[in-house]
Amino acid sequence: MTAGYGKKRDFSQTPEPKARRGEKDDARIFVIQKHDASSLHYDFRISVGGALKSWAIPKGPSTDPRDKRLALPTEDHPRDYADFEGVIPEGEYGAGTVLVWDRGTWENITRKGDGIVSAEKALEQGHLLMHLEGEKISGGYALQRTDTGDDEKWLLVKMDDDAADARRNPVSTQPESVISKRTIAQVRRQEGDGDAEDAS
Ligand code: MN
């Protein structure tokens, strides 16, 4: 499931984790990694069937139900990636700095009639409703596919519930890691090799 992940990376060069084979763990976790690469984005990942389904969200998640955040699908990542913070060296795929911006558990709440639609089926059909319990974002979120094929695009939208709040803007007011409390600049300074470009 994560073959595409391994093909893109040289594990003798990048500190990112390798995929372990045959790993199966049904605990439903989600993580949002802030990734200061060639362009800054937020990698939104949810565990489905032992891997992390992944989307790159240029503006990050919103807590305002009126915002529709573009989410571009990327390759499945191994579950171990959820804890990864560090610097991906120049020349490697995704070169730049990564921190764990938010994490927690997720539940599939996609329904049809009286029943729950499986996460796999919901993703196949391009419409997934999630309940997230993170440290910065929580409550209902919808992922909706708007374009298919080579230009596949999704939107991430906050559902209008108790956790919705148009006045919050956690992407700008809470920029730090939920694991280490570090900012992108601090991770880069502490874990970079010292000659990486200082993109802010
Ligand atoms: Mn990324």
PDB file of C-alpha atoms in Angstrom, residues 22-179:
ATOM      1  CA  GLY A  22       2.695  -6.320   6.637  1.00  0.00           C
ATOM      2  CA  GLU A  23       1.919  -3.847   9.350  1.00  0.00           C
ATOM      3  CA  LYS A  24      -1.719  -3.793  10.369  1.00  0.00           C
ATOM      4  CA  ASP A  25      -3.088  -1.577  13.078  1.00  0.00           C
ATOM      5  CA  ASP A  26      -6.702  -0.512  13.206  1.00  0.00           C
ATOM      6  CA  ALA A  27      -6.396   2.380  15.669  1.00  0.00           C
ATOM      7  CA  ARG A  28      -7.725   5.383  13.789  1.00  0.00           C
ATOM      8  CA  ILE A  29      -5.221   8.174  14.025  1.00  0.00           C
ATOM      9  CA  PHE A  30      -4.907  11.415  12.169  1.00  0.00           C
ATOM     10  CA  VAL A  31      -1.987  13.782  11.909  1.00  0.00           C
ATOM     11  CA  ILE A  32      -1.385  17.141  10.268  1.00  0.00           C
ATOM     12  CA  GLN A  33       2.260  17.818   9.479  1.00  0.00           C
ATOM     13  CA  LYS A  34       3.377  21.340   8.681  1.00  0.00           C
ATOM     14  CA  HIS A  35       5.854  20.959   5.823  1.00  0.00           C
ATOM     15  CA  ASP A  36       8.046  23.853   4.807  1.00  0.00           C
ATOM     16  CA  ALA A  37       9.146  22.464   1.438  1.00  0.00           C
ATOM     17  CA  SER A  38       9.463  24.240  -1.938  1.00  0.00           C
ATOM     18  CA  SER A  39       6.108  25.702  -0.902  1.00  0.00           C
ATOM     19  CA  LEU A  40       4.681  25.624   2.610  1.00  0.00           C
ATOM     20  CA  HIS A  41       1.744  23.261   3.089  1.00  0.00           C
ATOM     21  CA  TYR A  42       0.029  21.073   5.655  1.00  0.00           C
ATOM     22  CA  ASP A  43      -0.022  17.306   5.087  1.00  0.00           C
ATOM     23  CA  PHE A  44      -3.317  15.918   6.357  1.00  0.00           C
ATOM     24  CA  ARG A  45      -3.160  12.156   6.994  1.00  0.00           C
ATOM     25  CA  ILE A  46      -5.726   9.677   8.297  1.00  0.00           C
ATOM     26  CA  SER A  47      -5.159   5.985   8.994  1.00  0.00           C
ATOM     27  CA  VAL A  48      -7.148   3.737   6.672  1.00  0.00           C
ATOM     28  CA  GLY A  49      -6.406   0.015   6.403  1.00  0.00           C
ATOM     29  CA  GLY A  50      -2.931   0.187   7.936  1.00  0.00           C
ATOM     30  CA  ALA A  51      -1.568   3.135   5.948  1.00  0.00           C
ATOM     31  CA  LEU A  52      -1.956   6.901   6.163  1.00  0.00           C
ATOM     32  CA  LYS A  53      -4.111   8.328   3.372  1.00  0.00           C
ATOM     33  CA  SER A  54      -2.629  11.737   2.640  1.00  0.00           C
ATOM     34  CA  TRP A  55      -3.505  15.135   1.185  1.00  0.00           C
ATOM     35  CA  ALA A  56      -1.383  18.289   0.929  1.00  0.00           C
ATOM     36  CA  ILE A  57      -3.365  21.349   2.006  1.00  0.00           C
ATOM     37  CA  PRO A  58      -1.632  24.591   0.968  1.00  0.00           C
ATOM     38  CA  LYS A  59      -3.514  26.812   3.445  1.00  0.00           C
ATOM     39  CA  GLY A  60      -3.995  24.232   6.192  1.00  0.00           C
ATOM     40  CA  PRO A  61      -7.301  23.374   7.887  1.00  0.00           C
ATOM     41  CA  SER A  62      -9.843  26.017   8.868  1.00  0.00           C
ATOM     42  CA  THR A  63     -12.275  26.062  11.789  1.00  0.00           C
ATOM     43  CA  ASP A  64     -14.687  28.237   9.749  1.00  0.00           C
ATOM     44  CA  PRO A  65     -17.364  26.213   7.883  1.00  0.00           C
ATOM     45  CA  ARG A  66     -17.420  28.870   5.143  1.00  0.00           C
ATOM     46  CA  ASP A  67     -13.825  28.076   4.126  1.00  0.00           C
ATOM     47  CA  LYS A  68     -13.132  25.439   1.513  1.00  0.00           C
ATOM     48  CA  ARG A  69      -9.511  24.372   1.717  1.00  0.00           C
ATOM     49  CA  LEU A  70      -7.921  22.843  -1.369  1.00  0.00           C
ATOM     50  CA  ALA A  71      -6.501  19.375  -0.598  1.00  0.00           C
ATOM     51  CA  LEU A  72      -4.280  17.646  -3.150  1.00  0.00           C
ATOM     52  CA  PRO A  73      -3.917  13.867  -2.726  1.00  0.00           C
ATOM     53  CA  THR A  74      -0.390  12.541  -2.208  1.00  0.00           C
ATOM     54  CA  GLU A  75       1.004   9.020  -1.831  1.00  0.00           C
ATOM     55  CA  ASP A  76       0.011   6.797   1.105  1.00  0.00           C
ATOM     56  CA  HIS A  77       2.493   7.056   3.965  1.00  0.00           C
ATOM     57  CA  PRO A  78       3.397   4.371   6.547  1.00  0.00           C
ATOM     58  CA  ARG A  79       1.779   4.751   9.969  1.00  0.00           C
ATOM     59  CA  ASP A  80       5.153   5.434  11.589  1.00  0.00           C
ATOM     60  CA  TYR A  81       5.279   8.673   9.624  1.00  0.00           C
ATOM     61  CA  ALA A  82       2.722  10.186  12.002  1.00  0.00           C
ATOM     62  CA  ASP A  83       5.482  10.868  14.569  1.00  0.00           C
ATOM     63  CA  PHE A  84       8.012  12.251  12.100  1.00  0.00           C
ATOM     64  CA  GLU A  85       9.533  15.669  12.733  1.00  0.00           C
ATOM     65  CA  GLY A  86      12.785  16.738  11.198  1.00  0.00           C
ATOM     66  CA  VAL A  87      14.627  17.982   8.162  1.00  0.00           C
ATOM     67  CA  ILE A  88      14.474  16.198   4.791  1.00  0.00           C
ATOM     68  CA  PRO A  89      17.830  16.969   3.113  1.00  0.00           C
ATOM     69  CA  GLU A  90      18.279  19.039  -0.036  1.00  0.00           C
ATOM     70  CA  GLY A  91      17.979  16.885  -3.156  1.00  0.00           C
ATOM     71  CA  GLU A  92      15.599  14.419  -1.490  1.00  0.00           C
ATOM     72  CA  TYR A  93      11.882  14.163  -2.256  1.00  0.00           C
ATOM     73  CA  GLY A  94       9.992  16.761  -0.196  1.00  0.00           C
ATOM     74  CA  ALA A  95      13.202  18.481   0.931  1.00  0.00           C
ATOM     75  CA  GLY A  96      12.434  20.850   3.764  1.00  0.00           C
ATOM     76  CA  THR A  97      11.342  20.907   7.398  1.00  0.00           C
ATOM     77  CA  VAL A  98       8.467  18.948   8.952  1.00  0.00           C
ATOM     78  CA  LEU A  99       6.732  19.291  12.317  1.00  0.00           C
ATOM     79  CA  VAL A 100       3.671  17.610  13.797  1.00  0.00           C
ATOM     80  CA  TRP A 101       1.191  20.495  13.803  1.00  0.00           C
ATOM     81  CA  ASP A 102      -1.757  18.502  15.175  1.00  0.00           C
ATOM     82  CA  ARG A 103      -2.649  14.892  15.887  1.00  0.00           C
ATOM     83  CA  GLY A 104      -5.309  12.777  17.512  1.00  0.00           C
ATOM     84  CA  THR A 105      -7.943  10.228  16.623  1.00  0.00           C
ATOM     85  CA  TRP A 106     -10.502  10.185  13.839  1.00  0.00           C
ATOM     86  CA  GLU A 107     -13.792   8.423  13.273  1.00  0.00           C
ATOM     87  CA  ASN A 108     -15.540   7.782   9.983  1.00  0.00           C
ATOM     88  CA  ILE A 109     -19.069   9.252  10.180  1.00  0.00           C
ATOM     89  CA  THR A 110     -19.991   8.887   6.502  1.00  0.00           C
ATOM     90  CA  ARG A 111     -23.572   7.611   6.357  1.00  0.00           C
ATOM     91  CA  LYS A 112     -25.943   6.373   3.707  1.00  0.00           C
ATOM     92  CA  GLY A 113     -29.475   5.694   4.886  1.00  0.00           C
ATOM     93  CA  ASP A 114     -29.194   3.885   8.211  1.00  0.00           C
ATOM     94  CA  GLY A 115     -25.680   2.605   7.708  1.00  0.00           C
ATOM     95  CA  ILE A 116     -22.089   3.760   7.855  1.00  0.00           C
ATOM     96  CA  VAL A 117     -20.224   3.781   4.551  1.00  0.00           C
ATOM     97  CA  SER A 118     -16.733   2.286   5.035  1.00  0.00           C
ATOM     98  CA  ALA A 119     -13.838   4.724   4.815  1.00  0.00           C
ATOM     99  CA  GLU A 120     -12.433   2.837   1.815  1.00  0.00           C
ATOM    100  CA  LYS A 121     -15.756   3.080  -0.011  1.00  0.00           C
ATOM    101  CA  ALA A 122     -16.250   6.725   0.952  1.00  0.00           C
ATOM    102  CA  LEU A 123     -12.804   7.625  -0.418  1.00  0.00           C
ATOM    103  CA  GLU A 124     -13.520   5.685  -3.605  1.00  0.00           C
ATOM    104  CA  GLN A 125     -16.767   7.639  -3.974  1.00  0.00           C
ATOM    105  CA  GLY A 126     -15.058  10.946  -3.230  1.00  0.00           C
ATOM    106  CA  HIS A 127     -17.009  11.962  -0.137  1.00  0.00           C
ATOM    107  CA  LEU A 128     -15.792  11.259   3.414  1.00  0.00           C
ATOM    108  CA  LEU A 129     -17.177  12.686   6.648  1.00  0.00           C
ATOM    109  CA  MET A 130     -14.863  12.527   9.661  1.00  0.00           C
ATOM    110  CA  HIS A 131     -15.034  13.299  13.336  1.00  0.00           C
ATOM    111  CA  LEU A 132     -11.611  14.483  14.528  1.00  0.00           C
ATOM    112  CA  GLU A 133     -10.321  14.725  18.079  1.00  0.00           C
ATOM    113  CA  GLY A 134      -7.094  16.696  17.847  1.00  0.00           C
ATOM    114  CA  GLU A 135      -5.383  19.213  20.084  1.00  0.00           C
ATOM    115  CA  LYS A 136      -5.971  22.179  17.757  1.00  0.00           C
ATOM    116  CA  ILE A 137      -8.833  21.081  15.534  1.00  0.00           C
ATOM    117  CA  SER A 138     -11.790  18.860  16.336  1.00  0.00           C
ATOM    118  CA  GLY A 139     -15.345  17.978  15.407  1.00  0.00           C
ATOM    119  CA  GLY A 140     -16.737  17.211  11.992  1.00  0.00           C
ATOM    120  CA  TYR A 141     -14.815  17.724   8.767  1.00  0.00           C
ATOM    121  CA  ALA A 142     -15.795  16.789   5.222  1.00  0.00           C
ATOM    122  CA  LEU A 143     -13.422  15.753   2.461  1.00  0.00           C
ATOM    123  CA  GLN A 144     -15.067  16.173  -0.934  1.00  0.00           C
ATOM    124  CA  ARG A 145     -13.459  15.255  -4.253  1.00  0.00           C
ATOM    125  CA  THR A 146     -14.037  17.907  -6.910  1.00  0.00           C
ATOM    126  CA  ASP A 147     -11.758  16.745  -9.749  1.00  0.00           C
ATOM    127  CA  THR A 148     -10.568  13.281 -10.778  1.00  0.00           C
ATOM    128  CA  GLY A 149      -7.769  11.968 -12.996  1.00  0.00           C
ATOM    129  CA  ASP A 150      -4.309  13.529 -13.206  1.00  0.00           C
ATOM    130  CA  ASP A 151      -5.597  16.739 -11.655  1.00  0.00           C
ATOM    131  CA  GLU A 152      -7.437  15.075  -8.778  1.00  0.00           C
ATOM    132  CA  LYS A 153      -8.518  17.664  -6.221  1.00  0.00           C
ATOM    133  CA  TRP A 154     -10.413  17.546  -2.947  1.00  0.00           C
ATOM    134  CA  LEU A 155     -11.738  20.183  -0.567  1.00  0.00           C
ATOM    135  CA  LEU A 156     -11.504  19.990   3.229  1.00  0.00           C
ATOM    136  CA  VAL A 157     -14.419  21.805   4.887  1.00  0.00           C
ATOM    137  CA  LYS A 158     -15.289  22.208   8.577  1.00  0.00           C
ATOM    138  CA  MET A 159     -18.780  20.963   9.384  1.00  0.00           C
ATOM    139  CA  ASP A 160     -21.035  23.409  11.209  1.00  0.00           C
ATOM    140  CA  ASP A 161     -21.004  22.012  14.748  1.00  0.00           C
ATOM    141  CA  ASP A 162     -19.935  22.968  18.292  1.00  0.00           C
ATOM    142  CA  ALA A 163     -16.264  22.949  17.309  1.00  0.00           C
ATOM    143  CA  ALA A 164     -16.837  25.356  14.389  1.00  0.00           C
ATOM    144  CA  ASP A 165     -15.465  28.842  15.103  1.00  0.00           C
ATOM    145  CA  ALA A 166     -15.043  31.496  12.420  1.00  0.00           C
ATOM    146  CA  ARG A 167     -12.908  33.643  14.756  1.00  0.00           C
ATOM    147  CA  ARG A 168     -10.217  31.081  15.388  1.00  0.00           C
ATOM    148  CA  ASN A 169      -7.298  30.764  13.005  1.00  0.00           C
ATOM    149  CA  PRO A 170      -5.085  28.070  14.502  1.00  0.00           C
ATOM    150  CA  VAL A 171      -2.815  27.839  11.451  1.00  0.00           C
ATOM    151  CA  SER A 172      -1.528  31.342  12.202  1.00  0.00           C
ATOM    152  CA  THR A 173      -2.026  31.609  15.992  1.00  0.00           C
ATOM    153  CA  GLN A 174      -0.753  28.119  16.932  1.00  0.00           C
ATOM    154  CA  PRO A 175       2.139  27.469  14.541  1.00  0.00           C
ATOM    155  CA  GLU A 176       4.149  25.196  16.854  1.00  0.00           C
ATOM    156  CA  SER A 177       4.513  21.419  17.072  1.00  0.00           C
ATOM    157  CA  VAL A 178       2.106  19.605  19.399  1.00  0.00           C
ATOM    158  CA  ILE A 179       4.908  17.108  20.170  1.00  0.00           C
TER     159      ILE A 179
END
